[in-house]
């Protein structure tokens, strides 16, 4: 069943009772400037903090003098690594089993690393005092080029780790290497390419921040903080600081965009907590834009070598890849413990072939820590980029149209559920239908004709390129037996209470950053119970008032928490059936469900609505033995598998051969995320992801100079796409429900971010008639690629 | 120094440091927190307000520069709780997601619509090219501006949240 097949009744307020386009509940406050973001938190007596950061990428600290800062009349405290060492808090665990410096003690390991934390009466004074701190640095050679991190004479960055003699973090592989090598040895065609997915940054419009308040009388710590995962943060604070978990309340207020940037715990958050303990007052710390770009979770930075094997006719036989992953100075990626390279080993993509192998080596460099962020679905972004670029390179080698090559190799509908060569079980899909639909919307044949005419005409400027990508995502992490983060299973809780008058409250463990949970989750309950969505209040983002769960990232809210909400509502409906039967003096088996009402089979006049049942459940009705009063349910949903949304994207670009400027003329996106709870919101998610993809392909990258200076430390240097670079998008859809999700929904938050970059890159390279060059395709990069002298986009070197 | 700034039609007066940014004057001195700070460098436009009817980036405007002038912020767009047609259009067209850039977008586009009641798509895109949004990909913001041009008076709010 799909959302569009059944006519949905409307509520008194004009909203769909269930799925369908519904205007967002959260807009009323945002439009009036009444959102409540982290910097809007004001507490009596609150102090303000600022962080002194390292100006060096790699240096030994030989002394810190904070006396002048402490003497500033408005400064209340200065905290350094030495202060934290006394509290055993100078280092904190990362989400990947490494440790990260909270405030530097021995060395600084990247430019922008946290060195000292100043607390003052106001923010301006706190920043003034930063300039009064004297730090003596002894500069060390920096490891900037990831490709040189493993050379024998490379400086050892992590000499804090006992016995560490090099910069290797891990070596990891997936797939059957021997079998894969055999296929390659016998293949008629093998194409190899090196490609970089540059370091980029999620750069949400709101930077990160925290307000910590330790109430010394009650012993309760309350932290308002920019987190996509409030419950995970509470547990980590308990582990890191040794604070009792039942005395910690994490409140995630309105979040001004997350995109993975607000998953981890940053040193500033920990310092705000320490600052509140030290000063006895609430402490607010809000980072500025440069701090956000230079120190918080970046994404990608994957140096990939891919090889693809096929027959001469274009039947793909295998794919193998060797990756060098730059994780920065601390291994701070946020991903399931079992998978150090995230879900990268889903790199076989959407195609049918038996042989695959990947080898990933991760290294430390003198750069900011992170790696998994920016709507990446745990590195599926890099995987999709790799396979979709390699398929295009193969098409180029074979002289075959890239659409035809894809169509020839896409998994067929009857192959689902499909187990990939590296062990993923794709739940459902109809891939050829999605690609056909994208080609139909694009007018693919006509575009190719136009391109041929353009190429035949020497005066036919600008150059025209057409790029395709097809992606399969795996989202909704994840099944308890396979996935945990720091030992915490990736399940989500949900509590649904229907009040006596039939109005409901739904409490979620996930946290919206703009995805519209307050609307769509109400629609899920409305769909199951038949009560209007405006009568359902969604409560989230406060650990004292919501059940435990791992939060919102990796497109997991709908697949995991959405399933929890649906199951909770289904349980309430079943309980309502028993109560209705009691009230109607019949057997529950005699009742049938009509949206919003249990009624007697064959006698629909006899029935009870959910509000009537809700009142009876709280009233004096004698309930059957074993049935408790009230109408509520509590669920912890452990997903049986990931869900696998997919899509086909086509990008058309025009490239000015004289300036290297790329203009995205059209972008066609056909997405299949299963039934759409709120099509308006789904389309909005796709629009945003397409802009992300265009940004990464054309302008976003954080490069470094040879000394390790960050060259993307402001919005003047780190370019985000504006309204002028983004086209008007053309969306299409197919609907293939997930067989194991209670409402068939697959999740869509990251689909377009994952799927769109290779489409843009394939289009630009098609325009240039060049097989390979690395993004971002700024005019300079395009120009150099046209000259046959491609630039390295990760370093400011020749 | 003392500044006197008319904000949303009301005269405000305060003793401030000469370096105080207008965005901080609005947010911290007056408590008008609808104006957001996002980048420091005039690039993102989350802090856009009107200074004498012209959109400016309040993160790179000193409160002192607004002394004796009139400032209008997002809090002044709705009247008595009734949304401005542009705000209504943003809701109808899903022109916002996280809401952080929204106040700046609204102030930029309200100014555009006041001087050009029927802008085409290219004009709208040019007008908001100094306002960054990470959520919407701009598509629905452009549609919202067109919607507002087509519906210049406010319709009743369609949902009861």
PDB file of C-alpha atoms in Angstrom, chain A residues 244-430:
ATOM      1  CA  UNK A 244      25.567  10.208  38.190  1.00  0.00           C
ATOM      2  CA  UNK A 245      23.416   9.728  35.100  1.00  0.00           C
ATOM      3  CA  UNK A 246      20.116  10.217  36.936  1.00  0.00           C
ATOM      4  CA  UNK A 247      21.285  13.709  37.913  1.00  0.00           C
ATOM      5  CA  UNK A 248      22.063  14.800  34.363  1.00  0.00           C
ATOM      6  CA  UNK A 249      19.480  16.450  32.158  1.00  0.00           C
ATOM      7  CA  UNK A 250      20.370  17.181  28.542  1.00  0.00           C
ATOM      8  CA  UNK A 251      18.111  19.624  26.743  1.00  0.00           C
ATOM      9  CA  UNK A 252      18.510  20.018  23.023  1.00  0.00           C
ATOM     10  CA  UNK A 253      16.537  23.152  22.138  1.00  0.00           C
ATOM     11  CA  UNK A 254      15.655  24.111  18.587  1.00  0.00           C
ATOM     12  CA  UNK A 255      18.640  23.135  16.460  1.00  0.00           C
ATOM     13  CA  UNK A 256      19.684  25.398  13.612  1.00  0.00           C
ATOM     14  CA  UNK A 257      20.739  22.580  11.343  1.00  0.00           C
ATOM     15  CA  UNK A 258      22.895  19.608  12.238  1.00  0.00           C
ATOM     16  CA  UNK A 259      23.900  17.458   9.264  1.00  0.00           C
ATOM     17  CA  UNK A 260      26.072  15.339  11.558  1.00  0.00           C
ATOM     18  CA  UNK A 261      27.996  18.302  12.929  1.00  0.00           C
ATOM     19  CA  UNK A 262      26.068  18.030  16.208  1.00  0.00           C
ATOM     20  CA  UNK A 263      26.453  14.336  16.966  1.00  0.00           C
ATOM     21  CA  UNK A 264      29.655  14.286  18.985  1.00  0.00           C
ATOM     22  CA  UNK A 265      30.714  15.917  22.223  1.00  0.00           C
ATOM     23  CA  UNK A 266      33.132  18.792  21.739  1.00  0.00           C
ATOM     24  CA  UNK A 267      35.696  20.081  24.238  1.00  0.00           C
ATOM     25  CA  UNK A 268      33.714  23.311  24.643  1.00  0.00           C
ATOM     26  CA  UNK A 269      30.738  21.363  25.990  1.00  0.00           C
ATOM     27  CA  UNK A 270      32.885  19.601  28.578  1.00  0.00           C
ATOM     28  CA  UNK A 271      34.572  22.874  29.533  1.00  0.00           C
ATOM     29  CA  UNK A 272      31.204  24.561  30.049  1.00  0.00           C
ATOM     30  CA  UNK A 273      30.289  21.812  32.521  1.00  0.00           C
ATOM     31  CA  UNK A 274      33.601  22.170  34.330  1.00  0.00           C
ATOM     32  CA  UNK A 275      33.188  25.944  34.231  1.00  0.00           C
ATOM     33  CA  UNK A 276      29.821  25.724  35.933  1.00  0.00           C
ATOM     34  CA  UNK A 277      31.233  23.438  38.612  1.00  0.00           C
ATOM     35  CA  UNK A 278      34.189  25.792  39.176  1.00  0.00           C
ATOM     36  CA  UNK A 279      32.223  29.057  39.207  1.00  0.00           C
ATOM     37  CA  UNK A 280      28.944  27.836  40.678  1.00  0.00           C
ATOM     38  CA  UNK A 281      27.090  29.728  37.958  1.00  0.00           C
ATOM     39  CA  UNK A 282      25.553  28.709  34.647  1.00  0.00           C
ATOM     40  CA  UNK A 283      28.141  28.983  31.853  1.00  0.00           C
ATOM     41  CA  UNK A 284      27.323  29.617  28.211  1.00  0.00           C
ATOM     42  CA  UNK A 285      29.766  28.796  25.441  1.00  0.00           C
ATOM     43  CA  UNK A 286      28.913  29.523  21.809  1.00  0.00           C
ATOM     44  CA  UNK A 287      31.516  28.989  19.126  1.00  0.00           C
ATOM     45  CA  UNK A 288      32.003  31.469  16.324  1.00  0.00           C
ATOM     46  CA  UNK A 289      31.962  30.495  12.654  1.00  0.00           C
ATOM     47  CA  UNK A 290      35.703  30.034  12.333  1.00  0.00           C
ATOM     48  CA  UNK A 291      35.758  27.798  15.385  1.00  0.00           C
ATOM     49  CA  UNK A 292      32.946  25.752  13.892  1.00  0.00           C
ATOM     50  CA  UNK A 293      34.727  25.299  10.566  1.00  0.00           C
ATOM     51  CA  UNK A 294      38.198  24.711  12.028  1.00  0.00           C
ATOM     52  CA  UNK A 295      37.568  22.455  14.997  1.00  0.00           C
ATOM     53  CA  UNK A 296      34.284  20.564  14.799  1.00  0.00           C
ATOM     54  CA  UNK A 297      33.439  17.433  12.847  1.00  0.00           C
ATOM     55  CA  UNK A 298      34.468  17.650   9.245  1.00  0.00           C
ATOM     56  CA  UNK A 299      33.447  15.005   6.715  1.00  0.00           C
ATOM     57  CA  UNK A 300      34.949  12.779   3.987  1.00  0.00           C
ATOM     58  CA  UNK A 301      38.688  13.233   3.304  1.00  0.00           C
ATOM     59  CA  UNK A 302      38.866   9.889   1.514  1.00  0.00           C
ATOM     60  CA  UNK A 303      41.688   9.235  -0.929  1.00  0.00           C
ATOM     61  CA  UNK A 304      40.393   6.355  -3.046  1.00  0.00           C
ATOM     62  CA  UNK A 305      41.934   4.088  -5.628  1.00  0.00           C
ATOM     63  CA  UNK A 306      39.231   2.201  -7.490  1.00  0.00           C
ATOM     64  CA  UNK A 307      39.413  -0.589 -10.039  1.00  0.00           C
ATOM     65  CA  UNK A 308      36.449  -1.920 -11.965  1.00  0.00           C
ATOM     66  CA  UNK A 309      36.387  -5.075 -14.113  1.00  0.00           C
ATOM     67  CA  UNK A 310      33.967  -5.940 -16.867  1.00  0.00           C
ATOM     68  CA  UNK A 311      33.432  -7.845 -20.082  1.00  0.00           C
ATOM     69  CA  UNK A 312      33.869  -6.030 -23.388  1.00  0.00           C
ATOM     70  CA  UNK A 313      30.090  -5.928 -23.642  1.00  0.00           C
ATOM     71  CA  UNK A 314      29.880  -3.984 -20.395  1.00  0.00           C
ATOM     72  CA  UNK A 315      28.805  -6.641 -17.901  1.00  0.00           C
ATOM     73  CA  UNK A 316      30.421  -5.513 -14.672  1.00  0.00           C
ATOM     74  CA  UNK A 317      32.314  -8.330 -12.945  1.00  0.00           C
ATOM     75  CA  UNK A 318      33.886  -6.747  -9.920  1.00  0.00           C
ATOM     76  CA  UNK A 319      35.029  -3.666  -8.044  1.00  0.00           C
ATOM     77  CA  UNK A 320      37.947  -3.266  -5.699  1.00  0.00           C
ATOM     78  CA  UNK A 321      39.088  -0.220  -3.826  1.00  0.00           C
ATOM     79  CA  UNK A 322      41.942   0.896  -1.671  1.00  0.00           C
ATOM     80  CA  UNK A 323      41.243   3.851   0.600  1.00  0.00           C
ATOM     81  CA  UNK A 324      43.469   6.156   2.582  1.00  0.00           C
ATOM     82  CA  UNK A 325      41.260   7.845   5.154  1.00  0.00           C
ATOM     83  CA  UNK A 326      42.414  11.085   6.774  1.00  0.00           C
ATOM     84  CA  UNK A 327      40.879  11.202  10.248  1.00  0.00           C
ATOM     85  CA  UNK A 328      42.747  14.203  11.588  1.00  0.00           C
ATOM     86  CA  UNK A 329      44.496  14.338  14.945  1.00  0.00           C
ATOM     87  CA  UNK A 330      42.026  12.233  16.937  1.00  0.00           C
ATOM     88  CA  UNK A 331      39.862   9.401  15.700  1.00  0.00           C
ATOM     89  CA  UNK A 332      36.624  11.143  16.457  1.00  0.00           C
ATOM     90  CA  UNK A 333      34.298   9.601  13.929  1.00  0.00           C
ATOM     91  CA  UNK A 334      30.811   8.681  15.086  1.00  0.00           C
ATOM     92  CA  UNK A 335      29.813   5.307  13.747  1.00  0.00           C
ATOM     93  CA  UNK A 336      28.929   1.767  14.784  1.00  0.00           C
ATOM     94  CA  UNK A 337      31.781   0.090  16.654  1.00  0.00           C
ATOM     95  CA  UNK A 338      31.971  -2.907  14.341  1.00  0.00           C
ATOM     96  CA  UNK A 339      32.590  -0.771  11.256  1.00  0.00           C
ATOM     97  CA  UNK A 340      35.652   1.495  11.556  1.00  0.00           C
ATOM     98  CA  UNK A 341      35.101   2.746   7.996  1.00  0.00           C
ATOM     99  CA  UNK A 342      31.395   3.183   8.596  1.00  0.00           C
ATOM    100  CA  UNK A 343      29.214   1.632   5.937  1.00  0.00           C
ATOM    101  CA  UNK A 344      31.788   2.246   3.212  1.00  0.00           C
ATOM    102  CA  UNK A 345      31.738  -1.430   2.297  1.00  0.00           C
ATOM    103  CA  UNK A 346      28.338  -0.865   0.701  1.00  0.00           C
ATOM    104  CA  UNK A 347      30.476   0.438  -2.206  1.00  0.00           C
ATOM    105  CA  UNK A 348      29.260  -2.239  -4.601  1.00  0.00           C
ATOM    106  CA  UNK A 349      26.302   0.072  -5.093  1.00  0.00           C
ATOM    107  CA  UNK A 350      23.196  -0.732  -7.073  1.00  0.00           C
ATOM    108  CA  UNK A 351      24.644  -3.264  -9.491  1.00  0.00           C
ATOM    109  CA  UNK A 352      24.709  -7.004  -9.894  1.00  0.00           C
ATOM    110  CA  UNK A 353      28.200  -8.483  -9.754  1.00  0.00           C
ATOM    111  CA  UNK A 354      29.835 -11.067  -7.535  1.00  0.00           C
ATOM    112  CA  UNK A 355      33.330  -9.795  -6.768  1.00  0.00           C
ATOM    113  CA  UNK A 356      34.188  -6.947  -4.449  1.00  0.00           C
ATOM    114  CA  UNK A 357      36.888  -6.049  -2.013  1.00  0.00           C
ATOM    115  CA  UNK A 358      37.844  -2.923  -0.122  1.00  0.00           C
ATOM    116  CA  UNK A 359      40.826  -2.089   2.013  1.00  0.00           C
ATOM    117  CA  UNK A 360      40.745   1.019   4.162  1.00  0.00           C
ATOM    118  CA  UNK A 361      43.733   2.457   5.989  1.00  0.00           C
ATOM    119  CA  UNK A 362      43.068   5.350   8.328  1.00  0.00           C
ATOM    120  CA  UNK A 363      45.753   7.762   9.426  1.00  0.00           C
ATOM    121  CA  UNK A 364      46.279  10.592  11.855  1.00  0.00           C
ATOM    122  CA  UNK A 365      47.187  13.983  10.424  1.00  0.00           C
ATOM    123  CA  UNK A 366      47.543  17.433  11.969  1.00  0.00           C
ATOM    124  CA  UNK A 367      44.002  18.408  11.100  1.00  0.00           C
ATOM    125  CA  UNK A 368      40.727  18.686  12.991  1.00  0.00           C
ATOM    126  CA  UNK A 369      39.182  15.388  14.073  1.00  0.00           C
ATOM    127  CA  UNK A 370      35.945  13.982  12.730  1.00  0.00           C
ATOM    128  CA  UNK A 371      35.150  12.237   9.503  1.00  0.00           C
ATOM    129  CA  UNK A 372      31.566  11.107   9.650  1.00  0.00           C
ATOM    130  CA  UNK A 373      29.305  14.093   9.241  1.00  0.00           C
ATOM    131  CA  UNK A 374      27.512  16.144   6.622  1.00  0.00           C
ATOM    132  CA  UNK A 375      24.596  13.862   5.925  1.00  0.00           C
ATOM    133  CA  UNK A 376      26.914  11.045   4.926  1.00  0.00           C
ATOM    134  CA  UNK A 377      24.997   7.959   6.087  1.00  0.00           C
ATOM    135  CA  UNK A 378      28.097   6.580   7.761  1.00  0.00           C
ATOM    136  CA  UNK A 379      30.373   6.949   4.702  1.00  0.00           C
ATOM    137  CA  UNK A 380      27.858   5.715   2.128  1.00  0.00           C
ATOM    138  CA  UNK A 381      28.455   9.097   0.505  1.00  0.00           C
ATOM    139  CA  UNK A 382      32.044   8.167  -0.258  1.00  0.00           C
ATOM    140  CA  UNK A 383      31.018   4.655  -1.347  1.00  0.00           C
ATOM    141  CA  UNK A 384      28.382   5.910  -3.778  1.00  0.00           C
ATOM    142  CA  UNK A 385      30.798   8.484  -5.151  1.00  0.00           C
ATOM    143  CA  UNK A 386      33.405   5.789  -5.766  1.00  0.00           C
ATOM    144  CA  UNK A 387      31.149   3.331  -7.557  1.00  0.00           C
ATOM    145  CA  UNK A 388      29.298   5.961  -9.581  1.00  0.00           C
ATOM    146  CA  UNK A 389      32.541   7.524 -10.728  1.00  0.00           C
ATOM    147  CA  UNK A 390      34.055   4.139 -11.561  1.00  0.00           C
ATOM    148  CA  UNK A 391      31.007   3.113 -13.578  1.00  0.00           C
ATOM    149  CA  UNK A 392      31.367   6.335 -15.557  1.00  0.00           C
ATOM    150  CA  UNK A 393      35.064   5.703 -16.093  1.00  0.00           C
ATOM    151  CA  UNK A 394      34.181   2.233 -17.381  1.00  0.00           C
ATOM    152  CA  UNK A 395      31.564   3.673 -19.724  1.00  0.00           C
ATOM    153  CA  UNK A 396      34.223   6.017 -21.049  1.00  0.00           C
ATOM    154  CA  UNK A 397      36.639   3.119 -21.578  1.00  0.00           C
ATOM    155  CA  UNK A 398      34.009   1.013 -23.338  1.00  0.00           C
ATOM    156  CA  UNK A 399      32.670   3.924 -25.364  1.00  0.00           C
ATOM    157  CA  UNK A 400      29.230   3.128 -24.015  1.00  0.00           C
ATOM    158  CA  UNK A 401      26.526   5.532 -22.876  1.00  0.00           C
ATOM    159  CA  UNK A 402      26.677   5.679 -19.056  1.00  0.00           C
ATOM    160  CA  UNK A 403      22.887   5.284 -18.817  1.00  0.00           C
ATOM    161  CA  UNK A 404      22.994   2.153 -20.949  1.00  0.00           C
ATOM    162  CA  UNK A 405      25.867   0.696 -18.919  1.00  0.00           C
ATOM    163  CA  UNK A 406      23.955   1.310 -15.696  1.00  0.00           C
ATOM    164  CA  UNK A 407      20.726  -0.123 -17.035  1.00  0.00           C
ATOM    165  CA  UNK A 408      22.600  -3.226 -18.143  1.00  0.00           C
ATOM    166  CA  UNK A 409      23.992  -3.840 -14.655  1.00  0.00           C
ATOM    167  CA  UNK A 410      21.350  -2.589 -12.213  1.00  0.00           C
ATOM    168  CA  UNK A 411      19.920  -5.136  -9.811  1.00  0.00           C
ATOM    169  CA  UNK A 412      16.582  -6.445 -11.063  1.00  0.00           C
ATOM    170  CA  UNK A 413      13.407  -6.250  -8.953  1.00  0.00           C
ATOM    171  CA  UNK A 414      13.157 -10.032  -8.627  1.00  0.00           C
ATOM    172  CA  UNK A 415      16.595 -10.196  -6.979  1.00  0.00           C
ATOM    173  CA  UNK A 416      15.328  -8.596  -3.744  1.00  0.00           C
ATOM    174  CA  UNK A 417      15.972  -9.193  -0.938  1.00  0.00           C
ATOM    175  CA  UNK A 418      19.512  -9.093  -2.287  1.00  0.00           C
ATOM    176  CA  UNK A 419      22.672  -9.874  -0.367  1.00  0.00           C
ATOM    177  CA  UNK A 420      25.662  -7.905  -1.636  1.00  0.00           C
ATOM    178  CA  UNK A 421      29.166  -9.350  -2.010  1.00  0.00           C
ATOM    179  CA  UNK A 422      30.117  -7.558   1.209  1.00  0.00           C
ATOM    180  CA  UNK A 423      27.146  -8.777   3.209  1.00  0.00           C
ATOM    181  CA  UNK A 424      24.412  -6.110   3.116  1.00  0.00           C
ATOM    182  CA  UNK A 425      20.874  -7.355   2.649  1.00  0.00           C
ATOM    183  CA  UNK A 426      19.019  -4.822   0.494  1.00  0.00           C
ATOM    184  CA  UNK A 427      15.370  -5.020   1.511  1.00  0.00           C
ATOM    185  CA  UNK A 428      13.469  -3.996  -1.614  1.00  0.00           C
ATOM    186  CA  UNK A 429      13.875  -2.054  -4.821  1.00  0.00           C
ATOM    187  CA  UNK A 430      12.914  -1.505  -8.409  1.00  0.00           C
TER     188      UNK A 430
END
